Amino acid sequence: MHRGRHMHRFLAALGLLLLLAFGAGAEERILLFDSDLTVNSDGSFTVSETIRVNAEGLNIRRGIFRDFPLVFTDGGGRERQVDFNVVTVTRNGQPEPWRTEWASRAVRVYFGSAEVFLPRGVHTYVVTYETDRQLRQFEAHDEVFWNVTGNAWQFPINRATATIRLPGGAPVDDVVWYTGRLGARDTNATGSAGPGPSTASFRITRPLGPYEGLTVGVKFPKGFVTEPDDAKLAWWWLKDHAGEVISVSGLGAIFAFLFFSWVRVGRDPPSEVVVPRWEMPDGVSPALTHYIHHKGLQGQGFRAISAAALNLAVKGYLTLDNEDGVLTMRRTEKPVPLRALPVGERTLMQRLLNRDGTLTVDKANGKTVEAMASDFRSAMEGEHRSVFYKANIGPVVFGVVASVAVALATLIFGGLGEETIVTMIPVLIVGGVATMILIQAARSAGKSLVGKLQLVFVMFIVGALLSNVGLQGIAATTDLIQRPVVVGALATLLMVNVLFFFLMGAPTQLGQKRSAEIAGLKRYLTVSEADRMNMLGSPQMSPQHYETLLPYAVALDVEKPWSRAFQSWLATAVAAGAAAAAAYHGPGWYHGNEPFSPGRVGDTLGNLAGDLSSSMTSSLPAPERSSSGFSGGGGFSGGGSSGG
């Protein structure tokens, strides 16, 4: 009885032990990690690593991969770029396929093939590779300080060993070792000189957990490693400072290209003298005045369309009805000479003629208003593009593309760390915003055009110099910024692109002349009535004069001061008994809900352009939105995630 009970307990215990043993054997882990490192006479390393793993088809399915850093910290604490070259890879004594993925600061080597699954069990990989500049050289000695296993393995490491072989019979002066996670200084290992001459050996004394590693060090006398010649030193310097060389030289080349492009095509013609004027040359319509003044159409062109509609109304071809806040444009009986009209007014009138001469600006006619605005913009751009102003966008686009290429080359070949890249983002944003503020401040300065340009360049150069000096100071006193030359060069490169984006466009000779004429008209429309009367040869204010210039005031966004000036004159003239003023009951081309009041002409007509523009904008059809696949309704096949 007792014997049977003991037998059952024995069998249960044995089964448990077998289960535990099976479970332990089935766990994916590194059974052995052995590194054999030879220091060559030129200071390069030849390393052979034996990595024996137990694969169970979980994380180790097709093979393993190994990460190798491409950045090394020398004896002076400076980061240096290293070379890395795989020589051979074998698995279980047979050649094994491998491939590499390169990044700016590390390379990942994959051992195995994507088409081949590993059989479950133990596999032994042997990888041999070469690397240079890993030797730490001091004034009194040289040393190997080597992270044997790395600290990125997610598997435990049962056994780790390392052998360091020194060049030319160099004696081992001292050894050191550390274990644990990255930065830890545990010493769960042993090390000693031997077993042979110029050799040091190390092994761990307890298994390493996931993300734990073994680092060893060997010190030996100077004179056993050949010092690099000048050519190699120069090549190493270029590798170490590739980010600085690429970013600074790219900055210089792109700035030179944009500057000489600006000198060739972006400089404004000599400025014209601005004198007040109360009429525009023949052919310069209110819509064209808006186009020249703003170097294009603003707000989808509705301000220019409003000016064109008002001008057609003033000429007697249209009436504008504002009933209950809904604006309607109607053609009058007056014959319309379409071919004689300016291009914008001709396009607008043609749209009305196609609708029997009437268009109500509301939601119901939103698509018609949208099509009218599109035709208007196309007609204006088609006839006037590059006639008065040249954007010179070609050099700007080339500068942007070249700058992106420089930035990508710097990131790829410059060996920048994540900290540098993260730090660069706010510096770039601040630099771009500061440049735009600088340009606006220079534009607002009370100077001539030449003086403003000089101010822009002086402020830009001073700002860029101060910014880069500040980055150098921050980097020297804190750890907030690394590689300040790279960060400063790329930030300055962004600032250069912003600067020339605003500067590259330039008016033509005709555009400069027309801009001065428009500036003179705007000055006339915005000065007080007393100042206007003092202008030599200026016409007397009258309803006809006011209405004639109202479309131009709308085009230049000054209809309210112009309307207030007319309202002031009208009140004074009515009080003085002027017959023309007393007989004025508003323009015949405008009809509203309320009767016309001389005391409200500024409010009524001064707001008309805004009412027209806002009515057109609000009438546009809403943009279509894409529907969610989870919002109900019908679906369709295809698309979505595959889930594999």
XYZ file of C-alpha atoms in Angstrom:
644
model
C 0.000 0.000 0.000
C 2.654 2.428 1.074
C 4.949 1.145 -1.627
C 2.285 1.867 -4.297
C 1.705 5.370 -2.944
C 5.456 6.077 -3.036
C 5.637 4.758 -6.586
C 2.846 7.122 -7.712
C 4.646 10.080 -6.103
C 7.894 9.066 -7.741
C 6.268 8.835 -11.175
C 4.520 12.210 -10.717
C 7.775 13.869 -9.682
C 9.594 12.258 -12.581
C 6.894 13.469 -14.992
C 7.150 16.982 -13.586
C 10.922 16.967 -13.981
C 10.605 15.717 -17.549
C 8.018 18.430 -18.292
C 10.281 21.118 -16.831
C 13.248 19.745 -18.720
C 11.240 19.691 -21.956
C 9.997 23.246 -21.330
C 13.505 24.496 -20.637
C 14.798 22.844 -23.778
C 11.964 24.302 -25.806
C 12.696 27.881 -24.778
C 14.294 30.044 -27.437
C 17.600 31.331 -26.147
C 21.247 31.863 -27.034
C 23.129 28.847 -25.779
C 26.579 30.264 -26.604
C 27.914 33.628 -27.699
C 31.673 33.487 -28.367
C 33.624 36.443 -29.801
C 37.176 36.114 -31.128
C 38.630 39.575 -31.865
C 42.008 40.174 -33.514
C 43.561 43.650 -33.417
C 45.478 44.169 -36.660
C 48.671 46.205 -36.930
C 46.802 49.090 -38.620
C 44.333 49.291 -35.715
C 41.438 47.585 -37.501
C 39.612 44.637 -35.966
C 38.783 41.254 -37.457
C 36.013 39.618 -35.434
C 34.595 36.121 -35.596
C 31.405 35.530 -33.596
C 29.938 32.117 -32.877
C 26.251 32.351 -31.926
C 24.527 29.080 -31.000
C 20.761 29.397 -30.640
C 17.842 27.137 -29.835
C 15.062 27.791 -32.373
C 11.462 26.765 -31.741
C 9.748 28.626 -34.606
C 8.489 31.421 -32.364
C 10.777 34.452 -32.732
C 13.558 32.514 -34.445
C 11.807 31.275 -37.580
C 13.937 32.066 -40.635
C 17.140 33.132 -38.905
C 18.540 35.812 -36.615
C 19.796 39.352 -37.048
C 22.605 41.317 -35.425
C 22.880 45.107 -34.999
C 26.300 46.770 -35.188
C 26.814 50.448 -34.303
C 28.588 52.621 -36.866
C 29.452 55.328 -34.352
C 32.339 54.973 -31.904
C 33.414 57.213 -29.017
C 37.178 57.722 -29.026
C 39.490 58.351 -26.096
C 38.657 62.068 -26.149
C 34.920 61.437 -25.887
C 34.251 62.423 -29.522
C 32.000 60.414 -31.796
C 33.719 58.851 -34.789
C 32.315 57.046 -37.828
C 33.516 53.477 -38.304
C 33.604 51.095 -41.266
C 31.957 47.679 -41.170
C 32.293 44.833 -43.648
C 30.872 41.325 -43.408
C 33.329 38.670 -44.643
C 31.500 35.348 -44.207
C 28.391 33.893 -42.571
C 27.794 30.181 -41.961
C 25.099 28.104 -40.241
C 25.975 24.675 -38.965
C 29.210 24.800 -40.973
C 27.536 25.685 -44.305
C 27.427 29.119 -46.051
C 24.320 31.041 -45.029
C 22.570 33.819 -47.025
C 22.731 37.235 -45.409
C 21.748 40.820 -46.154
C 22.275 44.222 -44.546
C 20.085 47.227 -43.795
C 22.087 50.419 -43.324
C 21.075 53.415 -41.253
C 23.036 56.542 -40.373
C 24.314 55.182 -37.043
C 23.953 51.400 -37.265
C 23.789 48.475 -39.642
C 21.588 45.411 -39.215
C 22.761 42.092 -40.648
C 20.118 39.417 -41.287
C 21.335 35.804 -41.252
C 19.052 33.501 -43.243
C 16.606 33.579 -46.136
C 13.049 34.872 -46.121
C 11.948 31.777 -48.087
C 13.514 29.191 -45.765
C 12.172 28.263 -42.316
C 14.652 26.866 -39.807
C 14.133 23.355 -38.465
C 13.429 23.382 -34.747
C 16.478 22.744 -32.611
C 20.006 24.043 -32.127
C 21.721 26.063 -34.860
C 25.223 27.509 -34.792
C 25.952 30.701 -36.723
C 29.481 31.952 -37.335
C 29.880 35.480 -38.706
C 33.222 37.065 -39.526
C 33.463 40.783 -40.137
C 35.969 43.626 -40.213
C 35.704 47.056 -38.645
C 38.100 49.949 -38.081
C 38.610 52.940 -35.786
C 37.373 50.930 -32.801
C 40.749 51.126 -31.061
C 40.857 53.731 -28.291
C 44.219 55.510 -28.445
C 45.580 57.557 -25.549
C 48.924 59.268 -25.045
C 50.347 56.553 -22.783
C 48.587 53.411 -24.040
C 46.096 51.885 -26.453
C 43.089 49.854 -25.450
C 40.315 47.682 -26.774
C 36.982 48.422 -25.104
C 34.522 46.066 -26.767
C 30.839 45.352 -26.291
C 31.021 41.641 -26.999
C 27.355 40.645 -27.234
C 25.545 43.934 -27.680
C 22.558 44.834 -25.498
C 19.654 44.319 -27.905
C 19.076 40.561 -27.628
C 15.575 39.700 -26.416
C 16.748 36.185 -25.536
C 18.702 35.018 -22.466
C 22.341 34.104 -23.082
C 23.436 30.970 -21.272
C 27.159 31.316 -21.921
C 29.239 34.203 -23.263
C 33.004 34.163 -23.851
C 35.482 36.482 -25.542
C 39.087 36.320 -26.690
C 41.096 39.448 -27.563
C 44.286 38.965 -29.630
C 46.751 41.891 -29.667
C 49.106 42.721 -32.578
C 52.830 42.110 -32.865
C 53.363 40.342 -29.564
C 51.999 43.243 -27.509
C 51.735 42.374 -23.809
C 48.463 42.630 -21.922
C 48.861 45.374 -19.315
C 45.410 45.150 -17.773
C 41.903 43.794 -18.308
C 38.419 44.928 -17.259
C 34.872 43.618 -17.778
C 31.252 44.638 -17.173
C 27.899 42.895 -17.477
C 24.237 43.913 -17.390
C 22.002 46.243 -19.337
C 23.351 49.197 -21.291
C 25.294 51.460 -18.936
C 25.340 48.939 -16.057
C 28.651 48.161 -14.335
C 27.979 44.710 -12.926
C 30.944 42.330 -12.949
C 29.393 38.893 -13.279
C 32.323 37.626 -15.353
C 35.998 36.813 -15.110
C 38.955 37.835 -17.274
C 42.692 37.337 -17.457
C 45.711 37.492 -19.714
C 46.289 34.307 -21.688
C 46.095 31.528 -22.429
C 48.716 32.500 -25.020
C 50.932 35.578 -25.371
C 49.228 38.822 -26.455
C 45.865 37.272 -25.601
C 43.146 38.023 -23.041
C 40.149 35.781 -22.277
C 36.787 36.486 -20.642
C 33.664 34.536 -19.691
C 30.473 35.306 -17.803
C 29.863 33.676 -14.429
C 26.065 33.686 -14.645
C 23.638 33.687 -17.585
C 22.685 37.040 -19.094
C 19.034 38.043 -19.156
C 17.255 39.676 -22.127
C 18.905 42.977 -23.139
C 21.927 42.256 -20.922
C 25.402 42.095 -22.404
C 29.115 41.591 -21.780
C 31.663 44.376 -22.337
C 35.420 43.770 -21.974
C 38.525 45.914 -22.061
C 42.214 45.228 -22.687
C 45.015 47.771 -22.225
C 48.388 47.424 -23.955
C 51.454 49.637 -24.588
C 51.870 52.142 -27.410
C 53.918 51.306 -30.468
C 52.293 48.082 -31.634
C 49.704 49.756 -33.886
C 50.793 51.789 -36.917
C 49.714 55.422 -36.774
C 47.428 56.458 -39.688
C 48.968 58.582 -42.464
C 47.716 62.010 -43.549
C 45.510 60.635 -46.326
C 43.711 58.287 -43.951
C 43.335 61.034 -41.354
C 41.817 63.330 -43.986
C 39.386 60.595 -45.062
C 38.441 59.919 -41.462
C 37.857 63.639 -40.882
C 35.502 63.770 -43.848
C 33.594 60.737 -42.536
C 33.345 62.190 -39.041
C 32.153 65.557 -40.328
C 30.069 64.372 -43.281
C 26.963 66.012 -41.815
C 28.739 69.337 -41.390
C 30.365 69.182 -44.843
C 27.122 68.278 -46.639
C 24.928 70.788 -44.816
C 27.354 73.745 -44.917
C 28.449 73.224 -48.524
C 24.826 72.672 -49.552
C 23.833 75.879 -47.775
C 26.571 77.844 -49.528
C 25.775 76.450 -52.982
C 22.009 76.960 -52.693
C 22.366 80.471 -51.266
C 24.729 81.398 -54.117
C 22.324 79.956 -56.711
C 19.289 81.753 -55.274
C 21.160 85.031 -54.809
C 22.491 85.146 -58.371
C 19.085 84.031 -59.691
C 17.536 86.919 -57.783
C 20.136 89.349 -59.192
C 19.367 88.084 -62.708
C 15.562 87.861 -62.669
C 14.228 88.844 -59.246
C 15.384 92.426 -58.826
C 12.656 95.014 -59.223
C 12.961 97.582 -62.029
C 13.691 101.177 -60.952
C 10.834 102.560 -58.876
C 8.365 104.972 -60.436
C 7.428 108.214 -58.710
C 4.031 107.884 -57.015
C 1.782 110.902 -57.481
C -1.935 111.122 -56.632
C -4.200 110.430 -59.602
C -7.971 110.128 -60.084
C -8.160 108.009 -63.190
C -6.452 104.942 -64.593
C -5.003 104.525 -68.085
C -7.237 103.088 -70.777
C -7.524 99.327 -70.532
C -6.814 99.140 -66.781
C -10.158 97.973 -65.441
C -11.035 97.694 -61.741
C -10.512 93.905 -61.900
C -7.102 94.376 -63.518
C -6.267 97.009 -60.900
C -6.924 94.385 -58.214
C -4.852 91.813 -60.123
C -1.830 94.113 -60.477
C -2.013 95.499 -56.943
C -2.205 92.060 -55.288
C 0.086 90.312 -57.800
C -2.773 87.962 -58.596
C -6.369 87.321 -57.602
C -7.148 87.076 -53.901
C -9.985 85.250 -52.158
C -10.805 83.001 -55.157
C -11.200 86.197 -57.197
C -14.516 87.291 -55.646
C -13.233 90.753 -54.696
C -12.169 91.325 -58.316
C -15.504 89.872 -59.561
C -17.351 92.303 -57.280
C -15.336 95.206 -58.699
C -16.073 94.031 -62.251
C -19.804 93.708 -61.532
C -19.903 97.199 -59.992
C -18.084 98.640 -62.994
C -20.594 97.032 -65.367
C -23.395 98.498 -63.245
C -21.833 101.978 -63.256
C -21.548 101.776 -67.054
C -25.258 100.966 -67.232
C -25.063 97.321 -68.336
C -26.260 95.802 -65.033
C -28.443 96.518 -62.053
C -27.763 95.131 -58.598
C -30.792 94.259 -56.455
C -30.372 93.536 -52.771
C -33.707 92.183 -51.552
C -33.790 90.609 -48.093
C -30.046 90.207 -48.182
C -30.060 88.252 -51.494
C -28.143 89.901 -54.327
C -29.300 89.572 -57.920
C -27.430 90.804 -60.998
C -29.663 91.746 -63.973
C -28.744 92.888 -67.431
C -30.246 96.193 -68.567
C -31.581 97.072 -72.038
C -28.400 98.905 -72.927
C -26.538 97.102 -75.752
C -23.441 95.310 -74.534
C -20.273 95.609 -76.672
C -18.790 92.306 -75.489
C -15.586 92.526 -77.533
C -14.852 96.006 -76.213
C -15.187 94.982 -72.550
C -12.088 94.089 -70.463
C -11.551 90.352 -70.233
C -12.901 89.941 -66.694
C -16.051 91.979 -67.329
C -16.557 90.228 -70.668
C -16.434 86.810 -68.961
C -18.869 87.908 -66.276
C -21.280 89.428 -68.805
C -21.117 86.318 -70.999
C -22.219 84.190 -68.042
C -25.195 86.483 -67.462
C -26.163 86.409 -71.134
C -26.086 82.606 -71.026
C -28.658 82.768 -68.185
C -31.040 85.177 -69.897
C -29.328 88.138 -68.251
C -30.127 87.322 -64.596
C -28.166 85.630 -61.801
C -29.279 85.414 -58.197
C -26.347 84.780 -55.891
C -27.663 82.101 -53.545
C -27.252 78.424 -52.708
C -29.566 77.368 -55.486
C -27.158 78.853 -58.022
C -23.993 77.873 -56.180
C -22.574 75.738 -58.978
C -23.212 78.529 -61.479
C -21.392 81.031 -59.241
C -18.543 78.554 -58.821
C -18.264 78.038 -62.582
C -18.433 81.811 -63.174
C -15.586 82.403 -60.701
C -13.518 79.653 -62.332
C -14.028 81.145 -65.807
C -13.207 84.599 -64.458
C -9.923 83.412 -62.881
C -8.910 81.499 -66.011
C -9.626 84.479 -68.260
C -7.708 86.926 -66.068
C -4.713 84.621 -65.654
C -4.716 83.654 -69.312
C -4.491 87.258 -70.503
C -2.399 88.871 -67.779
C -0.041 86.184 -66.392
C 3.595 87.369 -66.470
C 2.605 90.651 -68.131
C 2.837 92.783 -64.993
C 4.540 90.453 -62.507
C 6.796 87.441 -62.820
C 6.821 85.016 -59.898
C 10.119 83.461 -61.095
C 9.041 80.292 -59.373
C 11.598 78.120 -61.204
C 14.646 79.073 -59.088
C 12.554 78.857 -55.920
C 11.355 75.334 -56.736
C 14.899 74.267 -57.612
C 16.129 75.719 -54.324
C 13.488 73.812 -52.366
C 14.221 70.521 -54.154
C 17.971 70.974 -53.704
C 17.471 71.845 -50.030
C 15.422 68.694 -49.464
C 18.189 66.685 -51.151
C 20.813 68.296 -48.909
C 18.733 67.606 -45.793
C 18.184 63.956 -46.785
C 21.868 63.487 -47.596
C 22.775 64.986 -44.227
C 20.397 62.642 -42.407
C 21.556 59.579 -44.354
C 25.311 60.147 -44.418
C 25.805 62.548 -41.522
C 25.555 60.025 -38.695
C 23.050 62.170 -36.784
C 21.604 60.782 -33.577
C 17.949 60.886 -32.642
C 18.656 63.669 -30.138
C 20.092 65.891 -32.882
C 17.155 65.248 -35.218
C 14.595 65.940 -32.469
C 16.412 69.144 -31.470
C 16.508 70.293 -35.079
C 12.716 70.443 -35.489
C 11.980 73.396 -33.141
C 15.095 75.212 -34.380
C 13.837 74.941 -37.973
C 10.385 76.181 -37.003
C 11.763 79.162 -35.068
C 14.137 80.021 -37.926
C 11.393 79.951 -40.556
C 8.958 82.019 -38.486
C 11.667 84.521 -37.539
C 12.571 85.003 -41.214
C 8.955 85.740 -42.157
C 8.677 88.259 -39.304
C 11.938 89.879 -40.432
C 10.701 90.219 -44.017
C 7.388 91.752 -42.940
C 9.212 94.198 -40.648
C 11.520 95.244 -43.484
C 8.567 95.681 -45.858
C 6.855 97.942 -43.354
C 9.934 100.108 -42.862
C 9.551 103.647 -44.109
C 12.292 103.390 -46.724
C 12.687 103.188 -50.459
C 12.602 99.820 -52.179
C 16.398 99.665 -52.340
C 16.591 100.588 -48.665
C 14.113 97.872 -47.759
C 16.077 95.243 -49.683
C 19.292 96.283 -48.012
C 17.545 96.115 -44.656
C 16.234 92.620 -45.427
C 19.671 91.259 -46.280
C 21.436 92.958 -43.379
C 18.833 91.750 -40.884
C 18.921 88.256 -42.380
C 22.711 87.943 -42.226
C 22.873 89.334 -38.694
C 20.010 87.086 -37.564
C 21.590 83.978 -39.128
C 24.985 84.740 -37.550
C 23.500 85.373 -34.115
C 21.414 82.194 -34.352
C 24.398 80.018 -35.236
C 26.605 81.597 -32.574
C 23.822 80.996 -30.065
C 23.577 77.322 -31.085
C 27.333 76.932 -30.640
C 27.137 78.494 -27.179
C 24.237 76.263 -26.113
C 26.059 73.171 -27.375
C 29.249 74.152 -25.530
C 27.540 74.719 -22.169
C 24.694 72.174 -22.177
C 23.690 68.825 -23.664
C 20.570 70.277 -25.282
C 22.074 70.561 -28.778
C 24.502 68.164 -30.434
C 26.149 68.808 -33.806
C 25.306 72.545 -33.661
C 26.965 73.240 -37.023
C 24.617 70.782 -38.760
C 21.551 72.089 -36.925
C 22.483 75.696 -37.655
C 23.267 75.044 -41.326
C 19.969 73.273 -41.993
C 18.026 75.937 -40.086
C 19.775 78.664 -42.107
C 19.011 76.717 -45.293
C 15.309 76.819 -44.454
C 15.577 80.545 -43.725
C 17.283 81.118 -47.095
C 14.418 79.395 -48.922
C 11.830 81.460 -47.050
C 13.771 84.655 -47.789
C 14.027 84.117 -51.537
C 10.463 82.817 -51.782
C 9.374 86.336 -50.848
C 12.091 88.147 -52.802
C 12.289 86.236 -56.093
C 9.088 87.555 -57.664
C 9.445 90.897 -59.450
C 7.246 93.250 -61.477
C 7.955 93.863 -65.137
C 8.710 97.366 -66.415
C 5.025 97.756 -67.304
C 3.984 96.267 -63.977
C 6.197 98.702 -62.075
C 4.666 101.611 -63.987
C 1.103 100.403 -63.422
C 1.826 99.701 -59.719
C 2.955 103.303 -59.245
C -0.205 104.547 -60.997
C -2.372 102.320 -58.807
C -0.548 103.516 -55.689
C -1.319 107.087 -56.754
C -5.006 106.242 -57.209
C -5.150 104.517 -53.823
C -3.593 107.567 -52.190
C -6.236 109.768 -53.806
C -9.084 107.484 -52.680
C -7.972 107.391 -49.044
C -6.978 110.980 -48.228
C -9.364 113.388 -46.538
C -11.643 115.603 -48.606
C -9.655 118.717 -47.647
C -6.381 117.143 -48.824
C -8.065 115.940 -51.995
C -9.275 119.440 -52.830
C -5.721 120.750 -52.430
C -4.399 118.394 -55.096
C -3.614 120.373 -58.214
C -6.080 119.664 -60.991
C -8.194 117.207 -59.006
C -11.848 117.073 -60.072
C -14.678 118.260 -57.862
C -16.474 115.564 -55.900
C -19.804 114.634 -57.428
C -22.098 111.586 -57.493
C -20.789 110.680 -60.944
C -17.159 110.995 -59.847
C -17.831 108.899 -56.743
C -19.604 106.136 -58.639
C -16.970 106.053 -61.399
C -14.169 105.388 -58.898
C -16.167 103.138 -56.549
C -15.281 99.909 -58.469
C -11.591 100.853 -58.264
C -11.938 101.506 -54.530
C -13.499 98.060 -54.173
C -10.631 96.501 -56.127
C -8.136 98.133 -53.740
C -10.125 97.385 -50.534
C -10.637 101.094 -49.794
C -14.338 101.442 -50.672
C -15.262 102.406 -47.113
C -12.988 105.484 -46.771
C -13.946 106.524 -50.313
C -17.669 106.165 -49.475
C -17.260 108.060 -46.188
C -15.558 110.895 -48.064
C -18.477 111.054 -50.508
C -21.018 110.898 -47.685
C -19.267 113.789 -45.945
C -19.235 115.841 -49.145
C -22.895 114.971 -49.836
C -24.058 116.118 -46.401
C -22.109 119.370 -46.729
C -23.403 119.996 -50.263
C -27.045 119.311 -49.304
C -26.746 121.697 -46.352
C -25.298 124.333 -48.694
C -28.248 123.918 -51.064
C -26.347 122.399 -53.970
C -28.925 121.257 -56.479
C -26.932 118.249 -57.753
C -26.472 116.955 -54.200
C -30.083 117.520 -53.204
C -31.292 115.718 -56.300
C -29.108 112.665 -55.653
C -31.167 109.756 -54.367
C -28.643 106.992 -54.839
C -27.254 105.201 -57.865
C -29.778 104.085 -60.438
C -28.059 100.734 -60.770
C -28.630 99.701 -57.129
C -31.923 98.783 -55.437
C -32.315 97.728 -51.828
C -35.109 97.052 -49.355
C -34.776 100.424 -47.691
C -35.044 103.804 -49.431
C -31.773 105.552 -50.095
C -30.626 107.929 -47.324
C -27.888 110.524 -47.963
C -26.719 110.042 -44.378
C -26.131 106.329 -44.905
C -24.486 106.242 -48.317
C -21.202 105.226 -46.723
C -22.831 102.268 -44.985
C -25.001 101.258 -47.944
C -22.532 101.454 -50.812
C -19.409 101.058 -48.690
C -20.602 97.602 -47.634
C -21.867 96.605 -51.065
C -18.619 95.006 -52.204
C -18.359 93.006 -49.000
C -21.968 91.874 -49.424
C -21.257 90.776 -52.987
C -18.108 88.844 -52.049
C -19.640 87.182 -48.993
C -22.792 86.261 -50.935
C -20.736 84.608 -53.655
C -18.596 82.744 -51.132
C -21.558 81.511 -49.100
C -23.385 80.368 -52.243
C -20.663 77.903 -53.209
C -21.598 74.218 -52.860
C -20.121 72.501 -49.814
C -17.163 70.211 -50.573
C -18.014 66.540 -50.675
C -16.859 64.470 -47.713
C -15.789 60.862 -47.821
C -18.017 58.528 -45.841
C -16.824 56.065 -43.234
C -17.100 52.377 -43.943
C -18.638 51.978 -40.462
C -21.364 54.603 -40.826
C -23.959 52.261 -42.297
C -25.299 52.081 -45.812
C -23.952 50.063 -48.679
C -20.392 48.849 -48.970
C -18.129 47.610 -51.741
C -15.598 44.872 -52.156
C -11.846 45.432 -52.139
C -9.665 47.743 -50.076
C -9.073 47.633 -46.350
C -6.413 45.710 -44.467
C -5.549 42.177 -45.341
C -4.982 41.113 -41.752
C -2.111 38.791 -42.770
